[in-house]
Amino acid sequence: MPQRIAFVLALVGWLLLPASSHADHPADGPQVVHVGALSPSVVVVELIERTVDPRPQIPYEPQPGDEIRQGDRELLGYIDGEMTMVRTGRKVFRNIDGRDRAIGTLSGDGKWLSRSSPITGQRITETTLLEPKAYRVGPAGEVERPHPIAVAVKAKPFETGGGNHPRQITLYLTLAEPMSIGHEYQIDFVGINTRDASHAFTYDSAELRSPAIHASHVGHRPDDPYKRALLSQWTGTGGGFDFSFVDMFELIDEDGRVVFASPVSLVRPADELENLHRKNVFRTDVYELDYSAFDTPGTYRIHVPGVGTSHPIVIDDDVWTEAFRVSLSGLTNHRSGIALPPRIAGYDRPRPMHADDGVKVFQGDVTIFNGESGTMSKSLMRLTNGGTDATGLVEVEGAWGGYMDAGDWDRRSQHLHPTQLLIESYRGNPEFFATLALNVPDEELDNGVPDLIDEILWNVEFFQRLQRDDGGVRGGIESTAHPQNGETSWQESLMLGAFRAEPITSQRFAAAAAATADVLRPFDEAHAEALLADAIRAFDWATDDTDAKLREITSLPGDREPTFDKLRQSYRDAAELAAVELYRATGEQRFHAAFQELTRLTDDNLKATFAYATLPDDLADADLKQAAIDAVVAEADKTLAFGRGNTIGVSHRVPTMPMMGFVGYFTTPESVIGPTLTRAHHLTGDDRYLAAAIRATSYGIGINPTGMTMTTGLGHAWPVEPLHIDSMRLAAPPPPGITVYGTHDPARAPNYIKRWTLPNTIPAWRDWPIAECYFDVGNWVEMNEYTVHQTIGPTANYFAHLASRDQTQPSQ
């Protein structure tokens, strides 16, 4: 209580001081980055508080007195051709100015030092942030500008820094008198320690960008049947903002001329619940700005008179093609076993985990269905007698390549899912993709194979190298733990193990290899036939005594206990797809019979159902093909209906799906459960499905209150700190094409986030609307991690359909 009284007295004393004495303006104070408006009477000021000073990994040069403190956990490693035990968390302490300070974390081989990036700059004077007397706003020519009559604020952390993150702070200053168009105004920060004491701006709603207008960063094709932006603003401590005074909006061209105008309509009030778990995710009134009828190519901005403009919006035939290029590069940037140049990754990325560099992969005694890194660690420890005897290890030759995943670098057979989606994309319009130039590595340029098929082959050939002589395919590769703190993928010191072959992975490979052979055949028949032969070998191995092989999985040790029934269901899904793909590639009736025996034509396995629905008529059973088409369309109708029940058009066919991370609920079109709208549009040509599919991309392409897309390198702004370990270690921007899990219900945030990150929010984290609850903080795994099969691949597939529909020649 005495501290509270002292604080109140200090605040009262501060307010009685002359305005010129209220606050210093240090060179490292919070910086104004943008000024806009919500109305003629409400100014919006966006600031950045503090900054991160990036510190890349450097070679470790020991100095006398350095102390290396190691964690308690030991893991099985493999360094310089030798099996060894590696301690976790090898921190280096150095005496600096008489104190022992941690200067970084060592890689497993002790050669590289990863340093924390310090946070610099002063915190904002938060005690006066909401005080109107801390500001003066008025015409620039006045000697004494008036105080605003009300202040609202919201603040959220971004970039990693423990509990010490930088913050994005937005101020809403309500003026006593409305501003006049074309007049210059000045904001004086008399009681806030901003870097600059004042900021001048000209109020012109046709020139000032407003954060209240949420528009596409990708743009639109002229023939897109759905073109829409949203108007809304949650002002933090001030709650939702009332835009009922707005009645019209305009599109203005690059010369400022009005080319289209239409009424603004309320799409959902703040108190109306949505079908997203019976919540209102915006917590403010949301208005719709619909310009679907406008189709003239060019660059435009949305102008809401009195409010402001959007960022530039391009209408052009190639906008979805460019979005696809960016998104697909997310897969390229997660290739293992190949070096990537700056034109692809944005920095020189050395080759990780390649056999020619001395990296070895050893055979484990468990499958991917028994667990992940912890299970592989125990497996290899068993095989090495507790890490003391390597004679029990068997090396798997040629085990390199595939796609790495986010922060753990595993390469598992789930990663064949995005490959299968890319094959779907290619088949949707072969003429378009056969000539489409993509950002692939040098060795794949001008090789006579379409770039998209090169990307498909990279992953399929990895699992082809994991195939055993008997036809069975290993489930992938995993380290003995998630990456060591302080290491990049090309510095991996932990031992790598290959999962055992099992029928499910074998059928996943059979499907992907057969489908790849089918699209590759016109360009390289010999290569295609070799792939097809291996696909048949995998199918035959998996179908031989399947139940016994599945039951064996249930008896293996691991962190998971898979049941036979669940394994049998997963096998059936994989085998059904493999059968139809092998039938398409070979025309052999035995595969058709296998599909007919396995298929249920239900929502359980739409990949296989869609594959049959797109079979050539001379191969398909007419009645069965029609039933497959009907099944896909029925699921698309469910998805379409769900999308109508929420403001942002989140669309999927499972209404009970939890609104949380790990699924890309908002950021990945139709999330992780697979596309239906684009498939239905491909099968029917019905614009209802096309419009709904475009709507389903809304949040991810920037039509959201965060002001950014959810894919790195896409649009005007994107996440700067996805959980991409390699770029983090190098203090480099993340590579393009990463679609993060994204928006999260704050009520579901993990406890470590509630303790260390969310206390820095204004208002309290519990009060943030879900639609705006994206914090660009890398250590929030559920929000800023991603996978190649859950977010990147499905997003690329969606953009591929929107780009290639009804087009014959892509732009290069």
PDB file of N, CA and C in Angstrom, residues 106-145:
ATOM      1  N   LEU A 106      27.582 -23.571 -27.236  1.00  0.00           N
ATOM      2  CA  LEU A 106      28.470 -24.249 -28.171  1.00  0.00           C
ATOM      3  C   LEU A 106      27.735 -25.309 -28.975  1.00  0.00           C
ATOM      4  N   SER A 107      28.153 -25.473 -30.222  1.00  0.00           N
ATOM      5  CA  SER A 107      27.716 -26.614 -31.011  1.00  0.00           C
ATOM      6  C   SER A 107      28.330 -27.879 -30.417  1.00  0.00           C
ATOM      7  N   GLY A 108      27.803 -29.028 -30.836  1.00  0.00           N
ATOM      8  CA  GLY A 108      28.254 -30.289 -30.251  1.00  0.00           C
ATOM      9  C   GLY A 108      29.734 -30.551 -30.428  1.00  0.00           C
ATOM     10  N   ASP A 109      30.291 -30.092 -31.563  1.00  0.00           N
ATOM     11  CA  ASP A 109      31.716 -30.311 -31.791  1.00  0.00           C
ATOM     12  C   ASP A 109      32.580 -29.218 -31.178  1.00  0.00           C
ATOM     13  N   GLY A 110      31.970 -28.254 -30.519  1.00  0.00           N
ATOM     14  CA  GLY A 110      32.708 -27.199 -29.840  1.00  0.00           C
ATOM     15  C   GLY A 110      33.303 -26.150 -30.749  1.00  0.00           C
ATOM     16  N   LYS A 111      32.942 -26.146 -32.034  1.00  0.00           N
ATOM     17  CA  LYS A 111      33.577 -25.230 -32.983  1.00  0.00           C
ATOM     18  C   LYS A 111      32.794 -23.931 -33.195  1.00  0.00           C
ATOM     19  N   TRP A 112      31.514 -23.924 -32.842  1.00  0.00           N
ATOM     20  CA  TRP A 112      30.674 -22.775 -33.143  1.00  0.00           C
ATOM     21  C   TRP A 112      29.955 -22.283 -31.902  1.00  0.00           C
ATOM     22  N   LEU A 113      29.871 -20.955 -31.820  1.00  0.00           N
ATOM     23  CA  LEU A 113      29.241 -20.315 -30.667  1.00  0.00           C
ATOM     24  C   LEU A 113      28.001 -19.562 -31.139  1.00  0.00           C
ATOM     25  N   SER A 114      26.844 -19.987 -30.660  1.00  0.00           N
ATOM     26  CA  SER A 114      25.602 -19.277 -30.953  1.00  0.00           C
ATOM     27  C   SER A 114      25.311 -18.305 -29.826  1.00  0.00           C
ATOM     28  N   ARG A 115      25.121 -17.047 -30.189  1.00  0.00           N
ATOM     29  CA  ARG A 115      24.966 -15.995 -29.197  1.00  0.00           C
ATOM     30  C   ARG A 115      23.530 -15.499 -29.145  1.00  0.00           C
ATOM     31  N   SER A 116      23.114 -15.112 -27.972  1.00  0.00           N
ATOM     32  CA  SER A 116      21.807 -14.478 -27.842  1.00  0.00           C
ATOM     33  C   SER A 116      21.875 -13.079 -28.436  1.00  0.00           C
ATOM     34  N   SER A 117      20.780 -12.667 -29.047  1.00  0.00           N
ATOM     35  CA  SER A 117      20.717 -11.323 -29.609  1.00  0.00           C
ATOM     36  C   SER A 117      20.152 -10.381 -28.557  1.00  0.00           C
ATOM     37  N   PRO A 118      20.941  -9.427 -28.097  1.00  0.00           N
ATOM     38  CA  PRO A 118      20.466  -8.557 -27.015  1.00  0.00           C
ATOM     39  C   PRO A 118      19.349  -7.628 -27.449  1.00  0.00           C
ATOM     40  N   ILE A 119      18.558  -7.232 -26.461  1.00  0.00           N
ATOM     41  CA  ILE A 119      17.482  -6.266 -26.677  1.00  0.00           C
ATOM     42  C   ILE A 119      18.005  -4.891 -26.277  1.00  0.00           C
ATOM     43  N   THR A 120      17.882  -3.926 -27.165  1.00  0.00           N
ATOM     44  CA  THR A 120      18.363  -2.581 -26.861  1.00  0.00           C
ATOM     45  C   THR A 120      17.204  -1.596 -26.905  1.00  0.00           C
ATOM     46  N   GLY A 121      17.405  -0.459 -26.293  1.00  0.00           N
ATOM     47  CA  GLY A 121      16.389   0.583 -26.304  1.00  0.00           C
ATOM     48  C   GLY A 121      15.635   0.685 -24.995  1.00  0.00           C
ATOM     49  N   GLN A 122      14.959   1.797 -24.809  1.00  0.00           N
ATOM     50  CA  GLN A 122      14.240   2.064 -23.571  1.00  0.00           C
ATOM     51  C   GLN A 122      12.771   1.671 -23.689  1.00  0.00           C
ATOM     52  N   ARG A 123      12.238   1.211 -22.587  1.00  0.00           N
ATOM     53  CA  ARG A 123      10.813   0.929 -22.528  1.00  0.00           C
ATOM     54  C   ARG A 123      10.034   2.246 -22.524  1.00  0.00           C
ATOM     55  N   ILE A 124       8.814   2.160 -22.983  1.00  0.00           N
ATOM     56  CA  ILE A 124       7.968   3.339 -23.017  1.00  0.00           C
ATOM     57  C   ILE A 124       7.522   3.695 -21.601  1.00  0.00           C
ATOM     58  N   THR A 125       7.252   4.952 -21.368  1.00  0.00           N
ATOM     59  CA  THR A 125       6.795   5.406 -20.053  1.00  0.00           C
ATOM     60  C   THR A 125       5.334   4.985 -19.866  1.00  0.00           C
ATOM     61  N   GLU A 126       5.177   3.736 -19.442  1.00  0.00           N
ATOM     62  CA  GLU A 126       3.864   3.111 -19.435  1.00  0.00           C
ATOM     63  C   GLU A 126       2.903   3.745 -18.432  1.00  0.00           C
ATOM     64  N   THR A 127       3.446   4.347 -17.376  1.00  0.00           N
ATOM     65  CA  THR A 127       2.556   4.926 -16.362  1.00  0.00           C
ATOM     66  C   THR A 127       1.733   6.085 -16.906  1.00  0.00           C
ATOM     67  N   THR A 128       2.199   6.697 -17.990  1.00  0.00           N
ATOM     68  CA  THR A 128       1.471   7.839 -18.554  1.00  0.00           C
ATOM     69  C   THR A 128       0.887   7.543 -19.929  1.00  0.00           C
ATOM     70  N   LEU A 129       0.964   6.301 -20.352  1.00  0.00           N
ATOM     71  CA  LEU A 129       0.567   5.936 -21.701  1.00  0.00           C
ATOM     72  C   LEU A 129      -0.899   6.269 -21.987  1.00  0.00           C
ATOM     73  N   LEU A 130      -1.767   6.090 -21.009  1.00  0.00           N
ATOM     74  CA  LEU A 130      -3.191   6.312 -21.196  1.00  0.00           C
ATOM     75  C   LEU A 130      -3.645   7.698 -20.739  1.00  0.00           C
ATOM     76  N   GLU A 131      -2.713   8.540 -20.401  1.00  0.00           N
ATOM     77  CA  GLU A 131      -3.063   9.868 -19.894  1.00  0.00           C
ATOM     78  C   GLU A 131      -3.145  10.880 -21.038  1.00  0.00           C
ATOM     79  N   PRO A 132      -4.329  11.469 -21.299  1.00  0.00           N
ATOM     80  CA  PRO A 132      -4.445  12.438 -22.397  1.00  0.00           C
ATOM     81  C   PRO A 132      -3.473  13.604 -22.303  1.00  0.00           C
ATOM     82  N   LYS A 133      -3.108  13.986 -21.085  1.00  0.00           N
ATOM     83  CA  LYS A 133      -2.199  15.126 -20.937  1.00  0.00           C
ATOM     84  C   LYS A 133      -0.771  14.793 -21.365  1.00  0.00           C
ATOM     85  N   ALA A 134      -0.503  13.528 -21.671  1.00  0.00           N
ATOM     86  CA  ALA A 134       0.826  13.138 -22.147  1.00  0.00           C
ATOM     87  C   ALA A 134       1.008  13.469 -23.625  1.00  0.00           C
ATOM     88  N   TYR A 135      -0.062  13.938 -24.279  1.00  0.00           N
ATOM     89  CA  TYR A 135      -0.009  14.212 -25.713  1.00  0.00           C
ATOM     90  C   TYR A 135      -0.643  15.571 -26.007  1.00  0.00           C
ATOM     91  N   ARG A 136      -0.202  16.136 -27.088  1.00  0.00           N
ATOM     92  CA  ARG A 136      -0.887  17.293 -27.659  1.00  0.00           C
ATOM     93  C   ARG A 136      -1.001  17.054 -29.165  1.00  0.00           C
ATOM     94  N   VAL A 137      -2.189  17.303 -29.705  1.00  0.00           N
ATOM     95  CA  VAL A 137      -2.413  17.071 -31.139  1.00  0.00           C
ATOM     96  C   VAL A 137      -3.208  18.244 -31.695  1.00  0.00           C
ATOM     97  N   GLY A 138      -2.703  18.846 -32.751  1.00  0.00           N
ATOM     98  CA  GLY A 138      -3.424  19.955 -33.359  1.00  0.00           C
ATOM     99  C   GLY A 138      -2.712  20.448 -34.594  1.00  0.00           C
ATOM    100  N   PRO A 139      -3.232  21.493 -35.217  1.00  0.00           N
ATOM    101  CA  PRO A 139      -2.601  22.058 -36.409  1.00  0.00           C
ATOM    102  C   PRO A 139      -1.136  22.398 -36.157  1.00  0.00           C
ATOM    103  N   ALA A 140      -0.289  22.094 -37.154  1.00  0.00           N
ATOM    104  CA  ALA A 140       1.150  22.259 -36.973  1.00  0.00           C
ATOM    105  C   ALA A 140       1.531  23.708 -36.703  1.00  0.00           C
ATOM    106  N   GLY A 141       0.735  24.657 -37.170  1.00  0.00           N
ATOM    107  CA  GLY A 141       1.104  26.053 -37.009  1.00  0.00           C
ATOM    108  C   GLY A 141       0.749  26.645 -35.657  1.00  0.00           C
ATOM    109  N   GLU A 142      -0.016  25.937 -34.839  1.00  0.00           N
ATOM    110  CA  GLU A 142      -0.429  26.497 -33.546  1.00  0.00           C
ATOM    111  C   GLU A 142       0.724  26.465 -32.545  1.00  0.00           C
ATOM    112  N   VAL A 143       0.759  27.453 -31.704  1.00  0.00           N
ATOM    113  CA  VAL A 143       1.790  27.508 -30.659  1.00  0.00           C
ATOM    114  C   VAL A 143       1.502  26.491 -29.575  1.00  0.00           C
ATOM    115  N   GLU A 144       0.247  26.379 -29.189  1.00  0.00           N
ATOM    116  CA  GLU A 144      -0.152  25.466 -28.111  1.00  0.00           C
ATOM    117  C   GLU A 144      -1.247  24.550 -28.631  1.00  0.00           C
ATOM    118  N   ARG A 145      -0.899  23.297 -28.857  1.00  0.00           N
ATOM    119  CA  ARG A 145      -1.877  22.327 -29.351  1.00  0.00           C
ATOM    120  C   ARG A 145      -2.650  21.715 -28.187  1.00  0.00           C
TER     121      ARG A 145
END
